[in-house]
Coordinates of N, CA and C and ligand atoms in Angstrom, one line a residue:
X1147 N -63.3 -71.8 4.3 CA -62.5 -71.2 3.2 C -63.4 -71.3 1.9
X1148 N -63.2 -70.1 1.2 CA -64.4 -70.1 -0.3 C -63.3 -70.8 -0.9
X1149 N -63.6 -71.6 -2.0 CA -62.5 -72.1 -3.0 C -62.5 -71.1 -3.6
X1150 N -61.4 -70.7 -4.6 CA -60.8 -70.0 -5.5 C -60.3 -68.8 -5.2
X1151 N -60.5 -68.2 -3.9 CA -59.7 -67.0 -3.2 C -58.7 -67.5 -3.1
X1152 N -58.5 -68.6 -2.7 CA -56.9 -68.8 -2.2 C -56.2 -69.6 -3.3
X1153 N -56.2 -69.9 -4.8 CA -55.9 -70.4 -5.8 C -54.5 -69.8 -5.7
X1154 N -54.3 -69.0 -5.4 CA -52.3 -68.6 -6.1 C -51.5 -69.3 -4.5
X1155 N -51.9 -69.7 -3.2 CA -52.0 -70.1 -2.2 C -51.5 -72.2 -2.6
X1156 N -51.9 -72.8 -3.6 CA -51.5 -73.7 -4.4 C -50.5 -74.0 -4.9
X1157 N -50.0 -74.9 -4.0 CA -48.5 -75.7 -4.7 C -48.8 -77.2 -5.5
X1158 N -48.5 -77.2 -6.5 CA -48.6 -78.3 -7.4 C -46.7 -79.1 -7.1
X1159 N -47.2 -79.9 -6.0 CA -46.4 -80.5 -5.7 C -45.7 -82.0 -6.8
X1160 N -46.7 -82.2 -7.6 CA -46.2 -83.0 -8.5 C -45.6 -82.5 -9.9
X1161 N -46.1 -81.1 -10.2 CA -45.9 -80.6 -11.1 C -43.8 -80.2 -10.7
X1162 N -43.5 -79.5 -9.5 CA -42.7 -79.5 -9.4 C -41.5 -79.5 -10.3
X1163 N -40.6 -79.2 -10.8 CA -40.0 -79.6 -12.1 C -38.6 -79.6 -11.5
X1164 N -38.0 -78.7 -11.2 CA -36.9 -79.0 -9.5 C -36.9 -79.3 -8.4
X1165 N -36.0 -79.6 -7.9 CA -36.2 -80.3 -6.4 C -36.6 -78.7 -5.2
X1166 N -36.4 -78.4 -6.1 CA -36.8 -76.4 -4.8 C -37.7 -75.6 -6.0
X1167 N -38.5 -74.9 -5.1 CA -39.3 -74.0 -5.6 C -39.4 -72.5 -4.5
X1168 N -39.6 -71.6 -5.2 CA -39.5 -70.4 -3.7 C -40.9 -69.6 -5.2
X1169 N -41.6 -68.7 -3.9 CA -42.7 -67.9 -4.4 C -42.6 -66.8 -3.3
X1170 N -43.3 -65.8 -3.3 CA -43.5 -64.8 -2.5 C -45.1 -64.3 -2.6
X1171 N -45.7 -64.0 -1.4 CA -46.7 -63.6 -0.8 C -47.2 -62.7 -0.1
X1172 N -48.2 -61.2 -0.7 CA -48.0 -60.3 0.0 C -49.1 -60.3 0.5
X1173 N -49.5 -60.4 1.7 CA -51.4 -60.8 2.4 C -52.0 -59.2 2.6
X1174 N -52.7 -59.3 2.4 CA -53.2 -57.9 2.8 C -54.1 -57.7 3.1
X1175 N -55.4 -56.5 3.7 CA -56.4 -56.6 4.4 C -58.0 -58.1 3.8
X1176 N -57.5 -58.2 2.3 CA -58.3 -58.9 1.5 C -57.7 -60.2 2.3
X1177 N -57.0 -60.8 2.2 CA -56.2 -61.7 2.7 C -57.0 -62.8 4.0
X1178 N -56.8 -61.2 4.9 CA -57.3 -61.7 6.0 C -59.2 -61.5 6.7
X1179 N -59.6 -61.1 5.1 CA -60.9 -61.0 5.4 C -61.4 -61.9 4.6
X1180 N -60.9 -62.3 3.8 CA -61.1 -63.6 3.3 C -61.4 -65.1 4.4
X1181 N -60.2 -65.2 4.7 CA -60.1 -66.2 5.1 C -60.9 -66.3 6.7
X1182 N -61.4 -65.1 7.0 CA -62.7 -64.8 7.7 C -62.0 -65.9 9.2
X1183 N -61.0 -65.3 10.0 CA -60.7 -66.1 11.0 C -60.3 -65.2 11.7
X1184 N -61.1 -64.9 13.6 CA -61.6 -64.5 14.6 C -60.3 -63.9 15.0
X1185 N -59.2 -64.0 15.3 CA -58.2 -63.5 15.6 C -57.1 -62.0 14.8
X1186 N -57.1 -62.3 14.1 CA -56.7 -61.5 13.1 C -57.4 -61.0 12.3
X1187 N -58.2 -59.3 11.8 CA -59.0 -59.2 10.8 C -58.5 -58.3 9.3
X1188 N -57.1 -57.8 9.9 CA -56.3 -57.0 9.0 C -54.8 -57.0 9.2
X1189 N -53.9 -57.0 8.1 CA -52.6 -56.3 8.3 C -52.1 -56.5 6.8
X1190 N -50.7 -56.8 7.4 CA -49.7 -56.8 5.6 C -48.8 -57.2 6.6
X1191 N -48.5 -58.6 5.5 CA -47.7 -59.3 5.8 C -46.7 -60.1 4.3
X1192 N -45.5 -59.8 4.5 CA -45.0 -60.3 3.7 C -44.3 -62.1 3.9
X1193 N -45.0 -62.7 3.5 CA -44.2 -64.2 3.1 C -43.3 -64.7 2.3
X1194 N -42.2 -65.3 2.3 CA -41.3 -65.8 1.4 C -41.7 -67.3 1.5
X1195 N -41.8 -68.1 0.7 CA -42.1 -69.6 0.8 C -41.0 -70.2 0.0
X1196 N -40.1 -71.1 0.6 CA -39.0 -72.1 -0.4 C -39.2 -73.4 0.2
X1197 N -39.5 -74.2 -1.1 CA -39.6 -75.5 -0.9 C -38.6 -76.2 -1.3
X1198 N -38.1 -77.1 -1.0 CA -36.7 -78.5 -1.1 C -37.3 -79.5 -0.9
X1199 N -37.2 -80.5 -1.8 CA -37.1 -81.5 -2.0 C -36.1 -82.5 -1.8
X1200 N -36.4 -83.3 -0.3 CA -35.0 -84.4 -0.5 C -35.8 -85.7 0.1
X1201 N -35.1 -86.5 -0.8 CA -36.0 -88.1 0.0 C -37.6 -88.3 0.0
X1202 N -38.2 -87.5 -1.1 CA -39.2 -87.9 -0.7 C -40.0 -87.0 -0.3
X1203 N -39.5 -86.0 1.1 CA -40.2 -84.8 1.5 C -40.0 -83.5 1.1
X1204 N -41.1 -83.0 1.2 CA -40.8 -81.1 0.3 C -40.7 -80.5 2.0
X1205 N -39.6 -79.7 2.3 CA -39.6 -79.3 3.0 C -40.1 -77.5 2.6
X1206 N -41.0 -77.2 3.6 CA -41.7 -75.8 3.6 C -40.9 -74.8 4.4
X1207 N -40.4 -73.6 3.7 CA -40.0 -72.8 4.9 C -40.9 -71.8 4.5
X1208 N -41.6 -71.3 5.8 CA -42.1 -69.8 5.3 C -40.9 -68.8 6.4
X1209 N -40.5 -67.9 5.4 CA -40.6 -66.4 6.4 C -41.2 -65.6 6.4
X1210 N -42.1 -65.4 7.2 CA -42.9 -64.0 7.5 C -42.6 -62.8 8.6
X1211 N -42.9 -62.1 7.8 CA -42.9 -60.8 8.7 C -43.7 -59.8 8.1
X1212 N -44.3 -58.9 8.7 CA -45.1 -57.9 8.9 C -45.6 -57.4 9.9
X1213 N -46.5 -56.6 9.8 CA -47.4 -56.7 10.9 C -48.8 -56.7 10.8
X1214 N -49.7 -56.8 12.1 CA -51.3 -57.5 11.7 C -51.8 -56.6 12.7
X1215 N -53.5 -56.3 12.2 CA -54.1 -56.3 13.7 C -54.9 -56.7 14.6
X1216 N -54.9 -56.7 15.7 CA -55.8 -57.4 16.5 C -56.4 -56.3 17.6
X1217 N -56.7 -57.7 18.3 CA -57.9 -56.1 19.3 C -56.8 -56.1 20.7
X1218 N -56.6 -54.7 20.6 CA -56.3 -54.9 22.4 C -56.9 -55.3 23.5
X1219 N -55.7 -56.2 24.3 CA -56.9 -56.6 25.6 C -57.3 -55.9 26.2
X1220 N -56.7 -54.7 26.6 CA -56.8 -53.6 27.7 C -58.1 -52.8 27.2
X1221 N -57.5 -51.9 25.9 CA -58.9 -51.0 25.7 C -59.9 -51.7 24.8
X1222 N -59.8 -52.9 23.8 CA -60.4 -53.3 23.2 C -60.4 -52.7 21.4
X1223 N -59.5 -52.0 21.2 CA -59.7 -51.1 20.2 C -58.3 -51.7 19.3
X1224 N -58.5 -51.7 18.5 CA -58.0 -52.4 17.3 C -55.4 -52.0 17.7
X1225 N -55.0 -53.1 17.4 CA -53.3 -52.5 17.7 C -52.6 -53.3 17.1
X1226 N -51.3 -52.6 16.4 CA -50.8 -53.1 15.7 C -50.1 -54.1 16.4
X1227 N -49.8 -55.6 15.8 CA -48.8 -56.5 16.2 C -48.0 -56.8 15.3
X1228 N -46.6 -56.7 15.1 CA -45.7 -57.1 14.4 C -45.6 -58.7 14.5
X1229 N -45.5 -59.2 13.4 CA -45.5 -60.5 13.4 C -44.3 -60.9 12.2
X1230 N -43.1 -61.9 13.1 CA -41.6 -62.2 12.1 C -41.4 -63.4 12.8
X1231 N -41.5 -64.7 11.9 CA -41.2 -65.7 12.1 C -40.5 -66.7 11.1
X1232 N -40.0 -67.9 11.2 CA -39.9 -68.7 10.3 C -40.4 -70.2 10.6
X1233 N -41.0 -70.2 9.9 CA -41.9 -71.4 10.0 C -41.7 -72.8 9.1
X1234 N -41.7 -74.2 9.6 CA -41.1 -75.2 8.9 C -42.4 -76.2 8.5
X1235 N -42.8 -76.5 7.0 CA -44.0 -77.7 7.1 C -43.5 -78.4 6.4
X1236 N -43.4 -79.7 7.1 CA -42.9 -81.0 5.6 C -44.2 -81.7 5.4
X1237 N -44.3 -81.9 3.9 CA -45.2 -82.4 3.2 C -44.7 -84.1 2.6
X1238 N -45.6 -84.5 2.6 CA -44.8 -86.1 1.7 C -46.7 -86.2 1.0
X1239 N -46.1 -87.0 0.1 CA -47.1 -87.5 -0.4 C -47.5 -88.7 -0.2
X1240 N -48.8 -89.5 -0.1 CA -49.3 -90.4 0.3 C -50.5 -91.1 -0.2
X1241 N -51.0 -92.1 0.9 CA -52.1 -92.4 0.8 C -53.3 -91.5 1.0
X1242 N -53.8 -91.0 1.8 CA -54.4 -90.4 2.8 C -54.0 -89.0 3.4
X1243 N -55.1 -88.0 3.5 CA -54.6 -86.9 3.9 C -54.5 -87.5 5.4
X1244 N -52.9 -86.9 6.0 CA -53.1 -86.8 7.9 C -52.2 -85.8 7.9
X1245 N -52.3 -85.5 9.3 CA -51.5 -84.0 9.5 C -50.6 -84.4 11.0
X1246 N -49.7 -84.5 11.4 CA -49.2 -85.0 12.3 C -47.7 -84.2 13.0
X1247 N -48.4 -83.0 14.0 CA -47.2 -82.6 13.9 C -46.8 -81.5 12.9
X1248 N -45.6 -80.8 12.2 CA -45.3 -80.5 12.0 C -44.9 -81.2 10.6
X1249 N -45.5 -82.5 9.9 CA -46.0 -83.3 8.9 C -47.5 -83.1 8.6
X1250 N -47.4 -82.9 6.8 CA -48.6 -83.1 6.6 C -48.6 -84.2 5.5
X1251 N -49.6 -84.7 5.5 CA -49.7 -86.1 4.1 C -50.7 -85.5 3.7
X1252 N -50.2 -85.7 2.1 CA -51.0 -85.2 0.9 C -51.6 -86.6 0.1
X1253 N -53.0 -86.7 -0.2 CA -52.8 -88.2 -1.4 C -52.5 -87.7 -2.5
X1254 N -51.8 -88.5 -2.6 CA -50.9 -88.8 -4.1 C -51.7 -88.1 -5.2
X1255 N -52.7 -88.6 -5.3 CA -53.7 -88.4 -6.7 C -53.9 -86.8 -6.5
X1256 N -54.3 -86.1 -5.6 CA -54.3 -84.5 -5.4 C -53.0 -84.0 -5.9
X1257 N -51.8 -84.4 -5.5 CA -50.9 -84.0 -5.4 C -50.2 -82.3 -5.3
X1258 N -51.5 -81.4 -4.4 CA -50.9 -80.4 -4.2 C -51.6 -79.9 -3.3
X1259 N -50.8 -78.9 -2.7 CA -51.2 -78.5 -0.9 C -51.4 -76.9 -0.9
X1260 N -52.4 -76.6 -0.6 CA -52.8 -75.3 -0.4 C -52.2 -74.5 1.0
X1261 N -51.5 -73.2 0.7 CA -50.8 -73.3 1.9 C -52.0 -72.0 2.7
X1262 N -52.9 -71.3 2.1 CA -53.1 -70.2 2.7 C -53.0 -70.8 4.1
X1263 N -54.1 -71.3 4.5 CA -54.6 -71.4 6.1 C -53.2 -71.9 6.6
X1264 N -52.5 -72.5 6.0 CA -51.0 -72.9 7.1 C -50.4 -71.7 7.5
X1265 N -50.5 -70.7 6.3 CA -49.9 -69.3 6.7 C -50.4 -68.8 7.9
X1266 N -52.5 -68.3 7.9 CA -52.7 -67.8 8.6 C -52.4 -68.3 9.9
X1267 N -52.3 -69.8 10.4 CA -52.3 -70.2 11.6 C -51.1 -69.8 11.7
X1268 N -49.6 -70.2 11.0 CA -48.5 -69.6 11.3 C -48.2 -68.2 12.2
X1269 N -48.8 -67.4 11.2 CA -48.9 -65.6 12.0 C -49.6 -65.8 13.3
X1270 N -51.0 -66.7 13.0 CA -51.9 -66.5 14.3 C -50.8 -66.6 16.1
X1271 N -50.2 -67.9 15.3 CA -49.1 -68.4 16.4 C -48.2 -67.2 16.7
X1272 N -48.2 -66.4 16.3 CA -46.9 -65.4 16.6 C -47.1 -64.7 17.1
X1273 N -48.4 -64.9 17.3 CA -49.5 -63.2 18.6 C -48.9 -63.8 19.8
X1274 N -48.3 -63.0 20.9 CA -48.3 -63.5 22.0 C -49.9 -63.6 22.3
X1275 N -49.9 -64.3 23.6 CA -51.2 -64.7 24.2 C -52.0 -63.2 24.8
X1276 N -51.4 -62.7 25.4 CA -51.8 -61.3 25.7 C -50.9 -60.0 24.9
X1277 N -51.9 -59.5 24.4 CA -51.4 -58.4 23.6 C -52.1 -57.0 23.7
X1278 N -51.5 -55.8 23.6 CA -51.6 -54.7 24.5 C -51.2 -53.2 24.0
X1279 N -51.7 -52.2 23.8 CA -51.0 -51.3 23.2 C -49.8 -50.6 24.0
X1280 N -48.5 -50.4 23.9 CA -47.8 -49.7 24.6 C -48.1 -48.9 25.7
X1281 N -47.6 -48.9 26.6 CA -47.8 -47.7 27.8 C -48.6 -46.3 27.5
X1282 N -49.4 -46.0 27.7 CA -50.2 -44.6 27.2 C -50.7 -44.9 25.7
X1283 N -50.5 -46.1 25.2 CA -51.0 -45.7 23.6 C -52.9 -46.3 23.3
X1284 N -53.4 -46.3 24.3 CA -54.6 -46.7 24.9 C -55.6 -46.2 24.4
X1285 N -56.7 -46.6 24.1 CA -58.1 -45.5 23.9 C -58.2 -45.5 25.5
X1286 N -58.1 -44.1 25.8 CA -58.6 -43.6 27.1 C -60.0 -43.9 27.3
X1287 N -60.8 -43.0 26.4 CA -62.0 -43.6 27.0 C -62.4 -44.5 27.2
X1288 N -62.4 -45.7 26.4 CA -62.7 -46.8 26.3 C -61.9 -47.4 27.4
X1289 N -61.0 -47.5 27.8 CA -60.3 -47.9 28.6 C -60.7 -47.4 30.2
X1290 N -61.1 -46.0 30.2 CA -61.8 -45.2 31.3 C -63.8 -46.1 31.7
X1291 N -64.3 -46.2 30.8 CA -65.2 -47.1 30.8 C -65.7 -48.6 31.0
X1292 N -64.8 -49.3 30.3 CA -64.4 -50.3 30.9 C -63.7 -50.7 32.5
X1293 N -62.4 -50.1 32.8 CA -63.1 -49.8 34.3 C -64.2 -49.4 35.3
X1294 N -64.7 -48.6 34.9 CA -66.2 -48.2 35.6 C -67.2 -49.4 35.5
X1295 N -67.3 -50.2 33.7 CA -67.6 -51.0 33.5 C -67.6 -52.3 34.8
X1296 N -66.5 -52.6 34.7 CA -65.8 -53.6 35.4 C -65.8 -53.7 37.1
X1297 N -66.2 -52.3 37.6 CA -66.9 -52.2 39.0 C -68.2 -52.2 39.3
X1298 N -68.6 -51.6 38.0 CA -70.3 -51.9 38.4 C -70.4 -53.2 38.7
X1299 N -69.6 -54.0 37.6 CA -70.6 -55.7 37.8 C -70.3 -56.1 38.8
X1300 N -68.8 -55.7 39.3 CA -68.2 -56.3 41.1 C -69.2 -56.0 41.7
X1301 N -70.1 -55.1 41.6 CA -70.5 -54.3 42.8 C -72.1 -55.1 42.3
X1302 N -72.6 -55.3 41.4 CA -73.7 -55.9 40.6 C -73.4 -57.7 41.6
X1303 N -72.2 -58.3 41.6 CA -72.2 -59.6 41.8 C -72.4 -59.5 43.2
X1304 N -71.9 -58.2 44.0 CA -72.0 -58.4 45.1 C -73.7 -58.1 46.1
X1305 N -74.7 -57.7 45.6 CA -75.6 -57.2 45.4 C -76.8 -58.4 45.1
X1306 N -77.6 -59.1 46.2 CA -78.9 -60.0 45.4 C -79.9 -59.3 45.2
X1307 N -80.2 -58.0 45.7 CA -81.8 -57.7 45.8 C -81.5 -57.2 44.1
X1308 N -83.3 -57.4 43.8 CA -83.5 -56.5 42.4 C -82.6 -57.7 41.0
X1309 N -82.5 -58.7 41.2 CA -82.2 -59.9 40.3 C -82.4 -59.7 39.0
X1310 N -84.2 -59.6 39.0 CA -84.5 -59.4 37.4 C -84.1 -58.2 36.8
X1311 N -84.0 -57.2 37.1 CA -83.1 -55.8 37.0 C -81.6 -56.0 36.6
X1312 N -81.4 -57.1 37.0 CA -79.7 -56.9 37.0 C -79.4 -58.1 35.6
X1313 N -80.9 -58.8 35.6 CA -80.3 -60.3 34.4 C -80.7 -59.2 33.1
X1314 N -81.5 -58.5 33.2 CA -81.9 -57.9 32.0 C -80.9 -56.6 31.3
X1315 N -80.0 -56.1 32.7 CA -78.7 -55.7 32.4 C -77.7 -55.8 31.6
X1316 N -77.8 -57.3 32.2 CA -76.5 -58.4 31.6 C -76.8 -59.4 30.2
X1317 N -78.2 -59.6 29.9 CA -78.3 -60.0 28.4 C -77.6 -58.8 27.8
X1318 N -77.8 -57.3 27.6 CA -77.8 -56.4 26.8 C -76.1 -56.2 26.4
X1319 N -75.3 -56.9 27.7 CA -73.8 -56.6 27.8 C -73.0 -57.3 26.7
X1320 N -72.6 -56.8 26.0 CA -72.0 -56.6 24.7 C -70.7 -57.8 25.0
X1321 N -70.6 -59.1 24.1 CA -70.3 -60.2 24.8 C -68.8 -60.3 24.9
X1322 N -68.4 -58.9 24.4 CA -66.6 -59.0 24.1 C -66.1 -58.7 25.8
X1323 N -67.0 -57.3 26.1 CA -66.7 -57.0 27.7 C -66.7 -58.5 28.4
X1324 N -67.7 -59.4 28.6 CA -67.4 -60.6 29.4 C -65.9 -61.2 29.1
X1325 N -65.9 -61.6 27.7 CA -64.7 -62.3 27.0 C -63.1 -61.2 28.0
X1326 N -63.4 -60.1 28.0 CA -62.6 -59.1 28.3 C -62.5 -59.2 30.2
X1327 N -63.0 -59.5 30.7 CA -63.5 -59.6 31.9 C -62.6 -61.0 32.4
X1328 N -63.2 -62.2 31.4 CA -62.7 -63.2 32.2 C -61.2 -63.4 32.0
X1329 N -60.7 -62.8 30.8 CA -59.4 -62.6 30.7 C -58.6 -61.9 31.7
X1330 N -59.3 -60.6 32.4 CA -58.7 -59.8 33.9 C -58.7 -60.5 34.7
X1331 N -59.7 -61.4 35.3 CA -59.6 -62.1 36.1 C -58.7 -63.6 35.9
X1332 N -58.8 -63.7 35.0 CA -57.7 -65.3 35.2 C -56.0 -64.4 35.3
X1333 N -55.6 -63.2 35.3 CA -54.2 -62.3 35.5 C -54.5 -62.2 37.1
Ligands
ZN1347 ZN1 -55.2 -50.7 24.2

């Protein structure tokens, strides 16, 4: 994370002046190209953040919803995912930063917690594990290629003669197809 992109992301937990605080957060393609993390590279997502204060702990609620995009597993080509959750972080303040769980310890002398990246992980969590464009909403070709793809190499693994022909193949193979590959195979 660069410092200062995520500055409005900053809760000044000692500054506090009520026991609750609420802000709103609208992320948008800057957002998530900022924070330059592999899963997600675009959407709009709206956050609501309210914080409460009881005993000690600031209790975090985010709700989020929007949607984001990621890559489809099938064709590979960019699909929208709706993403609506509500998400809980308690914060206390402390000695020592630790993170434990669904607690996080702040030291005292900082006294304030930057939430971007808790957001992004938030959303990240809300991707199911496999994600897919609707029935027919596919890049055909790419999806028509990738199969063909996906038999050659059966038919490549099943095949020894001509070795160096086939490794010099497979440096050139574009490293998302494998990533894409071992995913079919563990279904
Ligand atoms: Zn697709």
């Amino acid at each position: 994370m660069v410092m200062g992109k995520f500055d409005a992301y900053k809760i000044d937990l000692k500054g506090m002046k009520d026991n609750t605080y609420s802000c709103e957060y609208v992320l948008d393609n800057h957002f998530f190209s900022d924070i330059d993390a592999p899963e997600v590279r675009s959407g709009n997502v709206h956050v609501a953040l309210n914080v409460r204060k009881t005993a000690g702990i600031y209790e975090f609620t985010f709700e989020i919803d929007g949607v984001v995009q990621v890559v489809c597993d099938r064709c590979l080509d960019d699909m929208d995912q709706p993403v609506s959750s509500v998400d809980i972080l308690k914060v206390k303040l402390g000695d020592d930063y630790l993170e434990d769980g669904d607690m996080v310890i702040i030291p005292e002398d900082e006294g304030e917690i930057n939430v971007a990246w808790y957001i992004y992980e938030f959303i990240a969590l809300d991707i199911p594990i496999k994600h897919v464009h609707e029935a027919g909403k596919c890049n055909k070709a790419m999806e028509g290629k990738l199969n063909q793809y996906l038999r050659t190499l059966a038919d490549d693994e099943n095949q020894d003669e001509d070795e160096s022909d086939d490794s010099v193949t497979r440096d050139k193979v574009d490293p998302r197809w494998n990533e894409l590959k071992k995913i079919i195979d563990n279904n």
